[in-house]
Amino acid sequence: QVQLVESGGGLVQPGGSLRLSCSVSGLPFSFLVMNWYRQAPGKERELVASINVSDRTNYADSVKGRFTISRDNAKDTLTLQMNRLKPEDTALYYCYTNWVYDYWGQGTQVTVSS
């Protein structure tokens, strides 16, 4: 059975940092393109960052230079390091991949507020 479980969300002040993790089981993690999405209330879900099997990364323009996506294939874990956070980063953050089917985590809430 497949599981994607996010963790690390919370409340942080503008300019602060958070580190999100996604633990993957039931899938061949090292063969997967992994992605972070986010969705704020009343807005469409958007792709934040992705990383492929060769560690090539892509970022949304809104987070470029502030966020870093990485993977640890030995631990089947995906990470999103978020620095210099802004109120507009507030959203529910999801881990996503595809292996024949789409797989989503349950989401972890990030709130940036003073």
mmCIF file of C-alpha atoms in Angstrom:
data_model
loop_
_atom_site.group_PDB
_atom_site.id
_atom_site.type_symbol
_atom_site.label_atom_id
_atom_site.label_comp_id
_atom_site.label_asym_id
_atom_site.label_seq_id
_atom_site.Cartn_x
_atom_site.Cartn_y
_atom_site.Cartn_z
ATOM 1 C CA GLN A 1 0.000 0.000 0.000
ATOM 2 C CA VAL A 2 1.099 3.521 -0.840
ATOM 3 C CA GLN A 3 1.531 6.332 1.665
ATOM 4 C CA LEU A 4 2.798 9.903 1.360
ATOM 5 C CA VAL A 5 2.925 11.655 4.719
ATOM 6 C CA GLU A 6 3.868 15.329 5.091
ATOM 7 C CA SER A 7 5.156 16.893 8.282
ATOM 8 C CA GLY A 8 6.850 20.049 9.516
ATOM 9 C CA GLY A 9 4.183 22.683 8.974
ATOM 10 C CA GLY A 10 3.315 25.303 11.540
ATOM 11 C CA LEU A 11 3.036 28.985 12.389
ATOM 12 C CA VAL A 12 6.024 31.206 11.639
ATOM 13 C CA GLN A 13 6.657 34.954 11.465
ATOM 14 C CA PRO A 14 7.429 36.709 8.175
ATOM 15 C CA GLY A 15 11.107 36.281 7.371
ATOM 16 C CA GLY A 16 11.270 33.011 9.240
ATOM 17 C CA SER A 17 11.985 29.482 8.060
ATOM 18 C CA LEU A 18 10.304 26.077 8.035
ATOM 19 C CA ARG A 19 11.380 22.670 6.818
ATOM 20 C CA LEU A 20 8.728 20.344 5.395
ATOM 21 C CA SER A 21 9.212 16.609 4.945
ATOM 22 C CA CYS A 22 7.355 13.961 2.970
ATOM 23 C CA SER A 23 7.848 10.318 3.873
ATOM 24 C CA VAL A 24 7.048 7.892 1.033
ATOM 25 C CA SER A 25 6.266 4.189 1.335
ATOM 26 C CA GLY A 26 4.945 1.579 -1.070
ATOM 27 C CA LEU A 27 6.561 3.185 -4.132
ATOM 28 C CA PRO A 28 10.062 2.965 -5.668
ATOM 29 C CA PHE A 29 11.105 6.368 -4.364
ATOM 30 C CA SER A 30 14.392 6.656 -6.289
ATOM 31 C CA PHE A 31 12.508 6.290 -9.596
ATOM 32 C CA LEU A 32 9.958 9.013 -8.871
ATOM 33 C CA VAL A 33 9.671 12.637 -9.860
ATOM 34 C CA MET A 34 8.610 14.289 -6.612
ATOM 35 C CA ASN A 35 6.678 17.517 -6.230
ATOM 36 C CA TRP A 36 5.472 20.014 -3.662
ATOM 37 C CA TYR A 37 2.142 21.735 -4.297
ATOM 38 C CA ARG A 38 0.309 24.272 -2.186
ATOM 39 C CA GLN A 39 -3.222 25.581 -1.990
ATOM 40 C CA ALA A 40 -4.499 28.652 -0.179
ATOM 41 C CA PRO A 41 -8.208 29.151 0.612
ATOM 42 C CA GLY A 42 -10.137 30.281 -2.445
ATOM 43 C CA LYS A 43 -7.179 29.762 -4.773
ATOM 44 C CA GLU A 44 -6.171 27.022 -7.182
ATOM 45 C CA ARG A 45 -3.575 24.465 -6.240
ATOM 46 C CA GLU A 46 -0.166 25.461 -7.597
ATOM 47 C CA LEU A 47 3.110 23.659 -8.179
ATOM 48 C CA VAL A 48 5.795 25.010 -5.857
ATOM 49 C CA ALA A 49 8.806 22.848 -6.675
ATOM 50 C CA SER A 50 9.776 19.552 -8.262
ATOM 51 C CA ILE A 51 12.813 17.288 -8.334
ATOM 52 C CA ASN A 52 13.510 14.488 -10.784
ATOM 53 C CA VAL A 53 15.460 11.235 -10.545
ATOM 54 C CA SER A 54 18.713 13.029 -11.436
ATOM 55 C CA ASP A 55 18.211 15.715 -8.759
ATOM 56 C CA ARG A 56 17.287 18.357 -11.313
ATOM 57 C CA THR A 57 14.992 20.900 -9.692
ATOM 58 C CA ASN A 58 12.341 23.370 -10.794
ATOM 59 C CA TYR A 59 10.691 26.152 -8.809
ATOM 60 C CA ALA A 60 7.776 28.485 -9.146
ATOM 61 C CA ASP A 61 8.947 32.048 -9.734
ATOM 62 C CA SER A 62 7.307 33.131 -6.493
ATOM 63 C CA VAL A 63 9.583 30.905 -4.377
ATOM 64 C CA LYS A 64 12.777 30.848 -6.435
ATOM 65 C CA GLY A 65 15.783 31.769 -4.317
ATOM 66 C CA ARG A 66 13.891 31.213 -1.063
ATOM 67 C CA PHE A 67 12.838 27.539 -1.195
ATOM 68 C CA THR A 68 14.996 24.466 -1.767
ATOM 69 C CA ILE A 69 13.637 21.045 -2.692
ATOM 70 C CA SER A 70 15.780 17.974 -2.034
ATOM 71 C CA ARG A 71 15.493 14.219 -1.687
ATOM 72 C CA ASP A 72 17.174 11.488 0.334
ATOM 73 C CA ASN A 73 16.812 8.241 -1.581
ATOM 74 C CA ALA A 74 18.289 6.247 1.300
ATOM 75 C CA LYS A 75 15.438 7.404 3.543
ATOM 76 C CA ASP A 76 12.626 7.662 0.940
ATOM 77 C CA THR A 77 12.116 11.238 2.062
ATOM 78 C CA LEU A 78 11.409 14.485 0.228
ATOM 79 C CA THR A 79 12.211 17.842 1.834
ATOM 80 C CA LEU A 80 11.241 21.461 1.233
ATOM 81 C CA GLN A 81 13.406 24.019 3.018
ATOM 82 C CA MET A 82 11.526 27.329 3.120
ATOM 83 C CA ASN A 83 13.417 30.507 4.019
ATOM 84 C CA ARG A 84 12.469 34.188 4.177
ATOM 85 C CA LEU A 85 8.821 33.240 4.376
ATOM 86 C CA LYS A 86 6.120 35.719 3.379
ATOM 87 C CA PRO A 87 2.435 35.914 4.337
ATOM 88 C CA GLU A 88 1.548 34.925 0.773
ATOM 89 C CA ASP A 89 3.285 31.583 1.378
ATOM 90 C CA THR A 90 0.450 30.670 3.745
ATOM 91 C CA ALA A 91 -1.207 27.533 2.368
ATOM 92 C CA LEU A 92 -1.749 23.826 2.779
ATOM 93 C CA TYR A 93 1.328 22.134 1.340
ATOM 94 C CA TYR A 94 1.040 18.748 -0.392
ATOM 95 C CA CYS A 95 3.522 16.132 -1.494
ATOM 96 C CA TYR A 96 2.656 14.611 -4.899
ATOM 97 C CA THR A 97 3.966 11.996 -7.306
ATOM 98 C CA ASN A 98 2.742 9.738 -10.101
ATOM 99 C CA TRP A 99 3.456 6.055 -10.558
ATOM 100 C CA VAL A 100 0.775 4.847 -12.976
ATOM 101 C CA TYR A 101 -1.683 6.644 -10.662
ATOM 102 C CA ASP A 102 -1.615 10.018 -8.908
ATOM 103 C CA TYR A 103 -0.604 9.975 -5.247
ATOM 104 C CA TRP A 104 -1.126 12.844 -2.793
ATOM 105 C CA GLY A 105 -0.230 13.307 0.816
ATOM 106 C CA GLN A 106 -2.735 14.582 3.359
ATOM 107 C CA GLY A 107 -1.177 18.047 3.465
ATOM 108 C CA THR A 108 0.564 20.085 6.140
ATOM 109 C CA GLN A 109 -0.481 23.636 7.038
ATOM 110 C CA VAL A 110 1.988 26.518 6.772
ATOM 111 C CA THR A 111 0.879 29.837 8.235
ATOM 112 C CA VAL A 112 3.091 32.924 7.946
ATOM 113 C CA SER A 113 1.818 35.709 10.166
ATOM 114 C CA SER A 114 2.982 38.228 12.733
#
